[in-house]
Structure formats: C-alpha cells, structure tokens
mmCIF file with all atom_site columns, N, CA and C in Angstrom:
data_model
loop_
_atom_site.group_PDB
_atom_site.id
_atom_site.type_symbol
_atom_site.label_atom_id
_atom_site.label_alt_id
_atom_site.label_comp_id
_atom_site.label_asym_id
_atom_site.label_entity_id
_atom_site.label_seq_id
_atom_site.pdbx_PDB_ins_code
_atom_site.Cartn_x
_atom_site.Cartn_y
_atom_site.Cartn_z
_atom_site.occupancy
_atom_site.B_iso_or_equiv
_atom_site.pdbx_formal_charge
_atom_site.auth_seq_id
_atom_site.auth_comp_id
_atom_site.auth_asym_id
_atom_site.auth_atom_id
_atom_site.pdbx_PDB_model_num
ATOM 1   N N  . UNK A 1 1  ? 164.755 124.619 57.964 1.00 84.00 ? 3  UNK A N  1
ATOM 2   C CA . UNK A 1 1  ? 164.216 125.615 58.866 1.00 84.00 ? 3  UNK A CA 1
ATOM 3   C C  . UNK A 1 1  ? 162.736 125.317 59.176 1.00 84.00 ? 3  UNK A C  1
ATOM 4   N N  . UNK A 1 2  ? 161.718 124.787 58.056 1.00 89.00 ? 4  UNK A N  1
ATOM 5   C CA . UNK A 1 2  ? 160.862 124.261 58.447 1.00 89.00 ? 4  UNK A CA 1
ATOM 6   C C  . UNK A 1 2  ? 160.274 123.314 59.012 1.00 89.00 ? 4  UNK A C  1
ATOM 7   N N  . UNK A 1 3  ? 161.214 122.405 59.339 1.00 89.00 ? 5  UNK A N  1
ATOM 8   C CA . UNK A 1 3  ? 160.892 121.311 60.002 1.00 89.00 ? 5  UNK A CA 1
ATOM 9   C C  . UNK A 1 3  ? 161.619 121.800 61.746 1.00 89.00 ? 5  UNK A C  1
ATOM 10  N N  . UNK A 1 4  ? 162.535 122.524 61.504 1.00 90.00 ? 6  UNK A N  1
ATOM 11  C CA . UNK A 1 4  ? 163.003 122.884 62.756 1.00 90.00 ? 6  UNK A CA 1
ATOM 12  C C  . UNK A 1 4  ? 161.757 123.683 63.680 1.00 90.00 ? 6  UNK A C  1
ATOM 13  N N  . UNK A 1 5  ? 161.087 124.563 63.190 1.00 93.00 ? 7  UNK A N  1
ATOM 14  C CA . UNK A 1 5  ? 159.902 125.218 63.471 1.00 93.00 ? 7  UNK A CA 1
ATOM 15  C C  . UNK A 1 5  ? 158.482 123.992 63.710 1.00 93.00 ? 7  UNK A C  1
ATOM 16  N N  . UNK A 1 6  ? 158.320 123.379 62.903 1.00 93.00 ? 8  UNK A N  1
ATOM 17  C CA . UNK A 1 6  ? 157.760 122.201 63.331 1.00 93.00 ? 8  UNK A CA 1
ATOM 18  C C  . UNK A 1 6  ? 157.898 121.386 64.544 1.00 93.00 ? 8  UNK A C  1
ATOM 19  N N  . UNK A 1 7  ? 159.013 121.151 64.871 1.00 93.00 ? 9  UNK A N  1
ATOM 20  C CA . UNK A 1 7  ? 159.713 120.447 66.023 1.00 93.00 ? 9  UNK A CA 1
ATOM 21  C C  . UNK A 1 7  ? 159.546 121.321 66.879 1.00 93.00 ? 9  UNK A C  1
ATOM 22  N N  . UNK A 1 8  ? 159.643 122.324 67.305 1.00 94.00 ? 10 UNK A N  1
ATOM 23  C CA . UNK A 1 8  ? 159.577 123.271 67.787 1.00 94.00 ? 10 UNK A CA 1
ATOM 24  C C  . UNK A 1 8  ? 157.971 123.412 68.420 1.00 94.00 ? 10 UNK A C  1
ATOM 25  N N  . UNK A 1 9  ? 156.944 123.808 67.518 1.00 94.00 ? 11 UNK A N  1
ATOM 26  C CA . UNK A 1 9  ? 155.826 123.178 67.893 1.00 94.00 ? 11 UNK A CA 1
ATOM 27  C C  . UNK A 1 9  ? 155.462 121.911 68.728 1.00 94.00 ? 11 UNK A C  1
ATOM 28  N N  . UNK A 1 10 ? 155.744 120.987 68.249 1.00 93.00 ? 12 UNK A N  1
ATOM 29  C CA . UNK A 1 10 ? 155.423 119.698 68.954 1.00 93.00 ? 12 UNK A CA 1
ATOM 30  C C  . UNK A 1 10 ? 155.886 119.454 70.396 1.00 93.00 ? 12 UNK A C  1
ATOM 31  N N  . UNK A 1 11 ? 157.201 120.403 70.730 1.00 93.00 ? 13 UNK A N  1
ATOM 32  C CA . UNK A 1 11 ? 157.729 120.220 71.726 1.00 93.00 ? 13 UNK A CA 1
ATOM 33  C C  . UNK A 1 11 ? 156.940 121.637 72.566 1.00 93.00 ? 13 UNK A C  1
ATOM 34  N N  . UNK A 1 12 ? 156.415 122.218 72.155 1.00 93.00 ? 14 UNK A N  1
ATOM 35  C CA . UNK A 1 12 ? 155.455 123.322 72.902 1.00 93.00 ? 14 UNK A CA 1
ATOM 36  C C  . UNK A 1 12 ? 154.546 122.652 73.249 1.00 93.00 ? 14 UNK A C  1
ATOM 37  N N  . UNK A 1 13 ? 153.832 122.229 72.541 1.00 91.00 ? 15 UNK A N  1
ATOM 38  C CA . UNK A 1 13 ? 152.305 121.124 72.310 1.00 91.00 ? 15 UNK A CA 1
ATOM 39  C C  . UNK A 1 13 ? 152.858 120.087 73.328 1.00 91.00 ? 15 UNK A C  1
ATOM 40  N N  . UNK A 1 14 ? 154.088 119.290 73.435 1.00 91.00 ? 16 UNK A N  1
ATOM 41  C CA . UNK A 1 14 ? 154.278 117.745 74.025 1.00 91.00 ? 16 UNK A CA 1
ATOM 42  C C  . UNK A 1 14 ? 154.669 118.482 75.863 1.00 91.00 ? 16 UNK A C  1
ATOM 43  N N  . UNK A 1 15 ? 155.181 119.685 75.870 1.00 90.00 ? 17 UNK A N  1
ATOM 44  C CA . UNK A 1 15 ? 154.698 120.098 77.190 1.00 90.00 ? 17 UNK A CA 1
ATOM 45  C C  . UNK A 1 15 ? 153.641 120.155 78.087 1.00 90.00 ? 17 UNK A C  1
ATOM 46  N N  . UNK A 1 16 ? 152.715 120.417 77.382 1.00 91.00 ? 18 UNK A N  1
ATOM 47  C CA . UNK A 1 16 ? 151.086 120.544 77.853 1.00 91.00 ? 18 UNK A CA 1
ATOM 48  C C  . UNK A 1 16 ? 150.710 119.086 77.624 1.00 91.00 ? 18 UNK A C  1
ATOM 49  N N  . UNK A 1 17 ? 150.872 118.269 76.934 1.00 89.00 ? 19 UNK A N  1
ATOM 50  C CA . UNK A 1 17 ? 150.214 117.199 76.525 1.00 89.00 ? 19 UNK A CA 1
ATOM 51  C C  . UNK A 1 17 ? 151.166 116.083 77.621 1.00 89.00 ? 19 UNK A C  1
ATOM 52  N N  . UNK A 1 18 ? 151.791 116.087 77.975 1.00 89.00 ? 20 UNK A N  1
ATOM 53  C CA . UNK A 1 18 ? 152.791 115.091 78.381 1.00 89.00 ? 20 UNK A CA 1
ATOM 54  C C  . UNK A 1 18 ? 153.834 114.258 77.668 1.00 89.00 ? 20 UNK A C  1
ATOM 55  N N  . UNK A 1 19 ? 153.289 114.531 76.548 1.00 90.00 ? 21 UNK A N  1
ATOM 56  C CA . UNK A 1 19 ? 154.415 113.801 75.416 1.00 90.00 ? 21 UNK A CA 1
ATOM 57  C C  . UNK A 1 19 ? 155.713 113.968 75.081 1.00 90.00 ? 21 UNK A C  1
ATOM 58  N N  . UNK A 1 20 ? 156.443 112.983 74.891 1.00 93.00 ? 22 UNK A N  1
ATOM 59  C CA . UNK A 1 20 ? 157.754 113.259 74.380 1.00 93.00 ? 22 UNK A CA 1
ATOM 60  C C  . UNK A 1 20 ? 158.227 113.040 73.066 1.00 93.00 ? 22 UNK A C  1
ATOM 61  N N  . UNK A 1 21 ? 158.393 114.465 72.550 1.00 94.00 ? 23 UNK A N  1
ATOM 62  C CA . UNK A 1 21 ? 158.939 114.361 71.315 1.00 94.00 ? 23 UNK A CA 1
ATOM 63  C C  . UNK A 1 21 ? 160.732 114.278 70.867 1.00 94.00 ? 23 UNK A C  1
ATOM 64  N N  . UNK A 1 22 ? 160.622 113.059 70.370 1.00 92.00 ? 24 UNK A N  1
ATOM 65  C CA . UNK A 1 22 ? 162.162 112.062 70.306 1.00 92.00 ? 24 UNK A CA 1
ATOM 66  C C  . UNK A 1 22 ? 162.216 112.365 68.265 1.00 92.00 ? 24 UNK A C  1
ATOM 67  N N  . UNK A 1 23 ? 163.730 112.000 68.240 1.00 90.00 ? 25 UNK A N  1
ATOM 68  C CA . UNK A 1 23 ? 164.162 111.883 66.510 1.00 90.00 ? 25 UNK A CA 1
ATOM 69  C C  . UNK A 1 23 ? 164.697 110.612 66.386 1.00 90.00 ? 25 UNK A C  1
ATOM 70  N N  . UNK A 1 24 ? 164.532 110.339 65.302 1.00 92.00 ? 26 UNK A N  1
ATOM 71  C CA . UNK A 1 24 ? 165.255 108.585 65.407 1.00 92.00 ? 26 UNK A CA 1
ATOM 72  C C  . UNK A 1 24 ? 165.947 109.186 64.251 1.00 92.00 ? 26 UNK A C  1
ATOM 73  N N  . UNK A 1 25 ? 167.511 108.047 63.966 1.00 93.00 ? 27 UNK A N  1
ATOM 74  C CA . UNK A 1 25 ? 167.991 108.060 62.987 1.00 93.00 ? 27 UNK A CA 1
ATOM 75  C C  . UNK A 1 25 ? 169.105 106.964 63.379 1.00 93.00 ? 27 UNK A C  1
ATOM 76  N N  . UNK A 1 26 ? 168.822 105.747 62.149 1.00 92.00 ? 28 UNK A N  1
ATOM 77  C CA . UNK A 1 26 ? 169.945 104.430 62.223 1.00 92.00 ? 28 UNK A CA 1
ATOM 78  C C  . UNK A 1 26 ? 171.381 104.687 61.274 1.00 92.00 ? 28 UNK A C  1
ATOM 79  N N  . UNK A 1 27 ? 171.927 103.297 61.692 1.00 92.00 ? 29 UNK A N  1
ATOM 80  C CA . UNK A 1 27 ? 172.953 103.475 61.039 1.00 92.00 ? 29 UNK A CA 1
ATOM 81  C C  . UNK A 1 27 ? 172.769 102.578 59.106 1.00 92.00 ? 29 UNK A C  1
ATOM 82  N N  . UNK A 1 28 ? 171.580 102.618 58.802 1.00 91.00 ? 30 UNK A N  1
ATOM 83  C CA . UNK A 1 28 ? 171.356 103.011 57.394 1.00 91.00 ? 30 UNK A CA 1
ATOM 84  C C  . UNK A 1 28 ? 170.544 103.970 56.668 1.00 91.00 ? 30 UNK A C  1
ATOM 85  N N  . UNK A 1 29 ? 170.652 105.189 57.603 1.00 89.00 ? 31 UNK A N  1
ATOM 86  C CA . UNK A 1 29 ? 170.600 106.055 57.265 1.00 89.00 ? 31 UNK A CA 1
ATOM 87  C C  . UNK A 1 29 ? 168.871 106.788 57.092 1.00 89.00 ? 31 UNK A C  1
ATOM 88  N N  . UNK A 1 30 ? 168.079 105.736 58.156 1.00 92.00 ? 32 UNK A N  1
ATOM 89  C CA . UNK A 1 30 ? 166.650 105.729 58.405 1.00 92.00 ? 32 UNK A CA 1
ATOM 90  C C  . UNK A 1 30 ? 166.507 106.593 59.042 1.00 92.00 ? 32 UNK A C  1
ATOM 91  N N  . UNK A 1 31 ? 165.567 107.788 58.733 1.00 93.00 ? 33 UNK A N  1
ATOM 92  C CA . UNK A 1 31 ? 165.598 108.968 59.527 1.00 93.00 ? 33 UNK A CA 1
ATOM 93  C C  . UNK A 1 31 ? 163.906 109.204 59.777 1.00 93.00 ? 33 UNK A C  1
ATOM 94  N N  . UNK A 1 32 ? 163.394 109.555 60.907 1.00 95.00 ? 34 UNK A N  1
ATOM 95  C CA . UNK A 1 32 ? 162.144 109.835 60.931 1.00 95.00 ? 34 UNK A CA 1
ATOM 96  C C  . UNK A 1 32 ? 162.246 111.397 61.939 1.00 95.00 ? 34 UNK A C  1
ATOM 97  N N  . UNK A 1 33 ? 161.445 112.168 61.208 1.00 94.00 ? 35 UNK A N  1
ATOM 98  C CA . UNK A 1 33 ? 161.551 113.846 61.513 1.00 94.00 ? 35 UNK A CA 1
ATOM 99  C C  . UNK A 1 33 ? 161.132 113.853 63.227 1.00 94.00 ? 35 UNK A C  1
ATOM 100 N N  . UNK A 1 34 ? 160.212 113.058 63.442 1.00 95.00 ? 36 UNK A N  1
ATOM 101 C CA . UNK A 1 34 ? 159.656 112.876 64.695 1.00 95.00 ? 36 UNK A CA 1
ATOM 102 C C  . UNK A 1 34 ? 158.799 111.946 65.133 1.00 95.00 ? 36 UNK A C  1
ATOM 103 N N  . UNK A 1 35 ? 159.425 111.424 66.580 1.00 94.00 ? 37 UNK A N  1
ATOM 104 C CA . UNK A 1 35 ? 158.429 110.349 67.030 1.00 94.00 ? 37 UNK A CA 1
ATOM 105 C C  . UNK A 1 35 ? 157.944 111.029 68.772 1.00 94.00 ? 37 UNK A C  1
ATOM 106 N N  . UNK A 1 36 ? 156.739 110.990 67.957 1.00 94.00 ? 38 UNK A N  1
ATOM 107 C CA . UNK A 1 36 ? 155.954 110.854 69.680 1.00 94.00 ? 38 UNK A CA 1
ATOM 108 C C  . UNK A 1 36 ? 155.252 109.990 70.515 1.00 94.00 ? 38 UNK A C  1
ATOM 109 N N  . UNK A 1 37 ? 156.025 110.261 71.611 1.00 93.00 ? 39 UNK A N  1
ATOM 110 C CA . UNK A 1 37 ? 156.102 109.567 73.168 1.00 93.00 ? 39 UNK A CA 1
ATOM 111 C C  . UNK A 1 37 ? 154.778 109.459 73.393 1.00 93.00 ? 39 UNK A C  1
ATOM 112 N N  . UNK A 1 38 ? 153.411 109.009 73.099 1.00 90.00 ? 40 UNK A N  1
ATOM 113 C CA . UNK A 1 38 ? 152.071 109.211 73.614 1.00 90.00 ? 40 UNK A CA 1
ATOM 114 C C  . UNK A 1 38 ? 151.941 109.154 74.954 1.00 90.00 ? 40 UNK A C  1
ATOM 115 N N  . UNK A 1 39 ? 152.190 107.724 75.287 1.00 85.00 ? 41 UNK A N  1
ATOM 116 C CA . UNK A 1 39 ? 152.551 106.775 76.476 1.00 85.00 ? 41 UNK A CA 1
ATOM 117 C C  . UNK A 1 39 ? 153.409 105.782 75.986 1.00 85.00 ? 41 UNK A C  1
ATOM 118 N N  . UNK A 1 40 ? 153.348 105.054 77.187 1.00 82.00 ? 42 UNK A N  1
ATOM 119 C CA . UNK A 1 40 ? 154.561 104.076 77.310 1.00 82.00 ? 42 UNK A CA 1
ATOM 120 C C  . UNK A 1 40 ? 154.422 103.080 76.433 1.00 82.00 ? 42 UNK A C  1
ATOM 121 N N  . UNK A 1 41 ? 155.135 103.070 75.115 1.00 82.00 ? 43 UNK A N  1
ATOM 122 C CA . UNK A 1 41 ? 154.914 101.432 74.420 1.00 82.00 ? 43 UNK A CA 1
ATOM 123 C C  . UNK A 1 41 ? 153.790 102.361 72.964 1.00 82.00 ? 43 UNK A C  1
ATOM 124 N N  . UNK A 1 42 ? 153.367 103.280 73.222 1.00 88.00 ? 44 UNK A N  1
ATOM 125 C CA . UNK A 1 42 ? 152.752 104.187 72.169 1.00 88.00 ? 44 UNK A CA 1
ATOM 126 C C  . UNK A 1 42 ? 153.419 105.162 71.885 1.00 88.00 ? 44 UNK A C  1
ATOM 127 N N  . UNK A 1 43 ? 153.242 105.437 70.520 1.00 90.00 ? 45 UNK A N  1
ATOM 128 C CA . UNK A 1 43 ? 154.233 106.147 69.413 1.00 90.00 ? 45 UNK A CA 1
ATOM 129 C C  . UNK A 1 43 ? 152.662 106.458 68.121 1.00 90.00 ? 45 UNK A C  1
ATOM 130 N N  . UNK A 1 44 ? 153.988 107.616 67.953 1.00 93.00 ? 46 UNK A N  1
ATOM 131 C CA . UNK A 1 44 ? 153.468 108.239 66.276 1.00 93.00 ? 46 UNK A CA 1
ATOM 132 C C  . UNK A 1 44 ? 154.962 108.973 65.993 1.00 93.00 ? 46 UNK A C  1
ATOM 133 N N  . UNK A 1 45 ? 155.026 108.434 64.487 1.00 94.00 ? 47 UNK A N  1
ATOM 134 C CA . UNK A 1 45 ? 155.876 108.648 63.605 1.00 94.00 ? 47 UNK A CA 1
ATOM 135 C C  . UNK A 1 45 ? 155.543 109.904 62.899 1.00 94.00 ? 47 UNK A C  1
ATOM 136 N N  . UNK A 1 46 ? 156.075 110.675 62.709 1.00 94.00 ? 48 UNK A N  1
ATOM 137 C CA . UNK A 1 46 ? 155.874 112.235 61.616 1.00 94.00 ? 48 UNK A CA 1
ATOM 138 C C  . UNK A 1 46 ? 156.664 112.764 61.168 1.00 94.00 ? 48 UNK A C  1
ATOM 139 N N  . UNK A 1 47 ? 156.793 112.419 59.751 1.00 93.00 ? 49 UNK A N  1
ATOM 140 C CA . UNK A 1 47 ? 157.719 112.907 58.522 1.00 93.00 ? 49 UNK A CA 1
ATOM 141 C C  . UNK A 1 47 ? 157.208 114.073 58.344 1.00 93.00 ? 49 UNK A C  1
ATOM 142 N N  . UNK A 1 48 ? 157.945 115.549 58.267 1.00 93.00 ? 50 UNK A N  1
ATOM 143 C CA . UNK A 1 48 ? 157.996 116.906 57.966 1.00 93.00 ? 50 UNK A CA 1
ATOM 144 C C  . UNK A 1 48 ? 158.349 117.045 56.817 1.00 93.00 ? 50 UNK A C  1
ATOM 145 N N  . UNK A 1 49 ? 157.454 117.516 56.134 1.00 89.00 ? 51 UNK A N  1
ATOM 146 C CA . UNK A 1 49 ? 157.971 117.940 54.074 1.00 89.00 ? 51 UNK A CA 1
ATOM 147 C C  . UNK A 1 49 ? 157.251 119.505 53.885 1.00 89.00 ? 51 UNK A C  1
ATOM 148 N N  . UNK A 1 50 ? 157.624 119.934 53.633 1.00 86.00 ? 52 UNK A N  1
ATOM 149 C CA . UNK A 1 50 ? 157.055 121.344 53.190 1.00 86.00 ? 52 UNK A CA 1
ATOM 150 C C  . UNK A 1 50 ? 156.816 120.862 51.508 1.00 86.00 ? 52 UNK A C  1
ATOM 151 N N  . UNK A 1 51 ? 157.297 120.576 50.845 1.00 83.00 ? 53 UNK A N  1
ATOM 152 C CA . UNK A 1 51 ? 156.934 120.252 49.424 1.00 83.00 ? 53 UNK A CA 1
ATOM 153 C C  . UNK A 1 51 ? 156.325 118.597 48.985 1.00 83.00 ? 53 UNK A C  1
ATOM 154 N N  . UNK A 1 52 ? 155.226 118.489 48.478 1.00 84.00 ? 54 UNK A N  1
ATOM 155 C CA . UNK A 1 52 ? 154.564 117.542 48.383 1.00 84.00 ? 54 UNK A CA 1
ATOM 156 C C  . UNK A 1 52 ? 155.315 116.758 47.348 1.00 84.00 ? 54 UNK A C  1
ATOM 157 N N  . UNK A 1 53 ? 156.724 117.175 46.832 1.00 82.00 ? 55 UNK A N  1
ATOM 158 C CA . UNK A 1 53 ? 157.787 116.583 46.039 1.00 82.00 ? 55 UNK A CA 1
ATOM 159 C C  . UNK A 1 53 ? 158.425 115.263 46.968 1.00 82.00 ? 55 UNK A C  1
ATOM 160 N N  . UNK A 1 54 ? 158.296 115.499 48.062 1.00 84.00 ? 56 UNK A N  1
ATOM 161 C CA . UNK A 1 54 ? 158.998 114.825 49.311 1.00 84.00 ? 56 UNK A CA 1
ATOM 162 C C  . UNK A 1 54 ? 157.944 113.518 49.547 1.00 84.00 ? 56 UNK A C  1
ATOM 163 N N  . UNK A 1 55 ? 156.644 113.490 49.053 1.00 86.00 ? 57 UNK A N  1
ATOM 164 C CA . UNK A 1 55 ? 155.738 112.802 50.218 1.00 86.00 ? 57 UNK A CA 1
ATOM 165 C C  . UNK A 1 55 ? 156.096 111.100 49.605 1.00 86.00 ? 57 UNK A C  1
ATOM 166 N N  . UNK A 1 56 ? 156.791 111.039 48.500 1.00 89.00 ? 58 UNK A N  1
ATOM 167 C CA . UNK A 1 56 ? 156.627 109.651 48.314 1.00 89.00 ? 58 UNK A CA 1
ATOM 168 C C  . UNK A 1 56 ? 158.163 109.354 49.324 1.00 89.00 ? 58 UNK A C  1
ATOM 169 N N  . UNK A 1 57 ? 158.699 109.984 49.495 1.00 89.00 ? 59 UNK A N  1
ATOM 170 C CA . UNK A 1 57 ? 160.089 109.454 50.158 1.00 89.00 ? 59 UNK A CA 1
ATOM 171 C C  . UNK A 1 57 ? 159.657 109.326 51.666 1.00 89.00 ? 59 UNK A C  1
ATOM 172 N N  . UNK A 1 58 ? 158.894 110.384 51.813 1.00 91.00 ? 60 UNK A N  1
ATOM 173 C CA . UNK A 1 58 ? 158.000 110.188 53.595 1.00 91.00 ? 60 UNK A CA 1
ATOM 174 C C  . UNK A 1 58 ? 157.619 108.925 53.311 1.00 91.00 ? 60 UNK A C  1
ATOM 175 N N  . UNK A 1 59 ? 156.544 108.578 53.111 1.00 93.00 ? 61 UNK A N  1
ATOM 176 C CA . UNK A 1 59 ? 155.723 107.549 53.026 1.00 93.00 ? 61 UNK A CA 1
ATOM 177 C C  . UNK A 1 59 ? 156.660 106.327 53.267 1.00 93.00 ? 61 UNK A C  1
ATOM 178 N N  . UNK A 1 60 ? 157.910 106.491 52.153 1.00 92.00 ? 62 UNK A N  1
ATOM 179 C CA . UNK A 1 60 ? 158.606 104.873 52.099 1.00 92.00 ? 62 UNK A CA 1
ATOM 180 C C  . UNK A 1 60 ? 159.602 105.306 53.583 1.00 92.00 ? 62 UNK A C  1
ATOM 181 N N  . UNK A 1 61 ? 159.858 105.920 54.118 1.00 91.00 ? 63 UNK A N  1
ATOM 182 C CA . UNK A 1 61 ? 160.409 106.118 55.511 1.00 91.00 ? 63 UNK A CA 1
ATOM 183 C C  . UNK A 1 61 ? 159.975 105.411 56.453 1.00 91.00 ? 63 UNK A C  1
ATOM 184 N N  . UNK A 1 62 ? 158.255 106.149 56.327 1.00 94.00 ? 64 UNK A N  1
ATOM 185 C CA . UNK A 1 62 ? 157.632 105.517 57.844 1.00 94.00 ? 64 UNK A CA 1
ATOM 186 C C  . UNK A 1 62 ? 156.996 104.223 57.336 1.00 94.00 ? 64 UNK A C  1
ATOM 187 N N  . UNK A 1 63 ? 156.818 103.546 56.176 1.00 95.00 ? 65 UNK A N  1
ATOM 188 C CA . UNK A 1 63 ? 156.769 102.078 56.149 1.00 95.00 ? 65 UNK A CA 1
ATOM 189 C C  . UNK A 1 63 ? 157.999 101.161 56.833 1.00 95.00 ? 65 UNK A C  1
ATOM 190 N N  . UNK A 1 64 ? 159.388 101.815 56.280 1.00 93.00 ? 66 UNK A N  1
ATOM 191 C CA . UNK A 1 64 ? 160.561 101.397 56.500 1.00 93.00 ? 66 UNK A CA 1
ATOM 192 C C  . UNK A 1 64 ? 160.396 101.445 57.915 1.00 93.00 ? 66 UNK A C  1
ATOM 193 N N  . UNK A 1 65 ? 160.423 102.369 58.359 1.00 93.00 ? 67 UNK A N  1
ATOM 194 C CA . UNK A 1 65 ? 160.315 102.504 59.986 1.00 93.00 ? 67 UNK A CA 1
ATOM 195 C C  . UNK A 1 65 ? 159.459 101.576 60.963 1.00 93.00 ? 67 UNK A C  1
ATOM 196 N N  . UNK A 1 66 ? 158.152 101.517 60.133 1.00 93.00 ? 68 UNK A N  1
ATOM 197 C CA . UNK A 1 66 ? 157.441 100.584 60.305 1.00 93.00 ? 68 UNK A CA 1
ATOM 198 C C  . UNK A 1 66 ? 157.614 99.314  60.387 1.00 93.00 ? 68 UNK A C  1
ATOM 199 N N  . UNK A 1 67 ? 158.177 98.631  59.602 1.00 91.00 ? 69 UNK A N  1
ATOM 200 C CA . UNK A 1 67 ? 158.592 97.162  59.283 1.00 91.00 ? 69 UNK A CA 1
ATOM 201 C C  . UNK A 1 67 ? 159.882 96.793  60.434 1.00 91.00 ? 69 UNK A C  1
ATOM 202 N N  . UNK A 1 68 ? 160.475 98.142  60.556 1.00 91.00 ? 70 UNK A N  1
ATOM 203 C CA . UNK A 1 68 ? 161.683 97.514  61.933 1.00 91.00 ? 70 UNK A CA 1
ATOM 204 C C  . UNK A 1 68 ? 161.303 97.543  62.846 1.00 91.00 ? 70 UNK A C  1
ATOM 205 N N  . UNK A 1 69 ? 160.150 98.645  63.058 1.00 88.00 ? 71 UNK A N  1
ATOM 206 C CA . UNK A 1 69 ? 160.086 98.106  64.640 1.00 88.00 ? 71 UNK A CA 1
ATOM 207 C C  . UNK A 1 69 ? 158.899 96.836  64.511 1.00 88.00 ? 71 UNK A C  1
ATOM 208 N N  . UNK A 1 70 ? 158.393 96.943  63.810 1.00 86.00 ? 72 UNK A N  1
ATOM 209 C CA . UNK A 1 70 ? 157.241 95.406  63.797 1.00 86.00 ? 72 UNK A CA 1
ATOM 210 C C  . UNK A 1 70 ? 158.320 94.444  64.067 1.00 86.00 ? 72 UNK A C  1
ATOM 211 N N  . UNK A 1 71 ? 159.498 94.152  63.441 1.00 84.00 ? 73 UNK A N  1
ATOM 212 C CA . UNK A 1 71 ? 160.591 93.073  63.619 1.00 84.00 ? 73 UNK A CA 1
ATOM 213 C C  . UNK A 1 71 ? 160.890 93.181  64.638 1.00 84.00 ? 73 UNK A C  1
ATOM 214 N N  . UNK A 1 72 ? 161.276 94.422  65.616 1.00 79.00 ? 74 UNK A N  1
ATOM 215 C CA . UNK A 1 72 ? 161.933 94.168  66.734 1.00 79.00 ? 74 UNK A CA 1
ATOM 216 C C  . UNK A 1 72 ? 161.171 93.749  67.911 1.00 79.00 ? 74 UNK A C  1
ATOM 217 N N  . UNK A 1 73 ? 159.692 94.271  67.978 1.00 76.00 ? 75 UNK A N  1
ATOM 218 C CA . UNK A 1 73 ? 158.739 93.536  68.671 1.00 76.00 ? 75 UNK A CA 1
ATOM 219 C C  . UNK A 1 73 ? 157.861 92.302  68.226 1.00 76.00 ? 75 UNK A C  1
ATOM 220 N N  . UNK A 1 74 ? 158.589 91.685  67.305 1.00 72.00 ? 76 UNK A N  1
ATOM 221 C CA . UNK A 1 74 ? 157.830 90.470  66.893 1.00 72.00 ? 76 UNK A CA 1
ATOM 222 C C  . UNK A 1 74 ? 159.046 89.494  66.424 1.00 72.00 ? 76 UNK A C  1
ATOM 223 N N  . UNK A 1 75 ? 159.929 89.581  67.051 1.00 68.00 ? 77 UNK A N  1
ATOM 224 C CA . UNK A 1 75 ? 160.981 88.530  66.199 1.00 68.00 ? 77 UNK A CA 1
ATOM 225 C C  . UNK A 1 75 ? 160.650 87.378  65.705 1.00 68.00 ? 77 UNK A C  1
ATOM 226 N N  . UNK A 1 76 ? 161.217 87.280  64.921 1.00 62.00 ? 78 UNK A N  1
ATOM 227 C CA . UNK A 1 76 ? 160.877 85.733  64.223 1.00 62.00 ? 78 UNK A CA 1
ATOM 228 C C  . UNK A 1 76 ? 161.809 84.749  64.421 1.00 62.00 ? 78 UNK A C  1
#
C-alpha cells in the first residue's frame, strides 16, 4: 500500500514535470518499484521500502538493474 501511494505521487509530480513514470520487471524476477522517464535516453531508478530492513535488497536491485542495462547499451 505504500509503495502504491508512492507511485501515485510520482505520477502526480511526472504530470507537471513531464516525466514518465514506468515499472520494470524481467523474467528473473528483477523488479524495480520505479523508473523515471526524465528525457529521452535519461532515467532514474527508485526502489520503495518503508522499512530500512529492505534497503540492502534495494541497493542489490538497482546495482542488478544497473549492470543490465550498462550491458545492453554497451555490448561486448
């Protein structure tokens, strides 16, 4: 419920701002609470935790998240 309220926000906020607030989630099970649309080719990632029990699993998310899309715009 709190992250739903969160989202909720951002998409109030990404009205006025121009932004688009998008959810990602793969098929291993990589989930990021929210990504925003800045501009085109710009992004921000934002993991939602109400309990600071959560923040080490955030953290290894948006690294994870991190490292695929670095791969997909940098293939090797």
């Amino acid at each position: 419920m709190f992250e739903n309220m969160i989202i909720r926000d951002l998409q109030t906020f990404s009205t006025i701002s121009g932004w688009k607030v998008l959810q990602y989630r793969d098929n291993s099970n990589l989930e990021i609470d929210a990504i925003l649309e800045i501009n085109q080719n710009e992004y921000a990632a934002v993991e939602i935790k109400l309990s600071n029990s959560y923040k080490y699993e955030a953290v290894e998310n948006l690294k994870r998240f991190y490292e695929k899309m670095k791969k997909k715009s940098h293939p090797s």
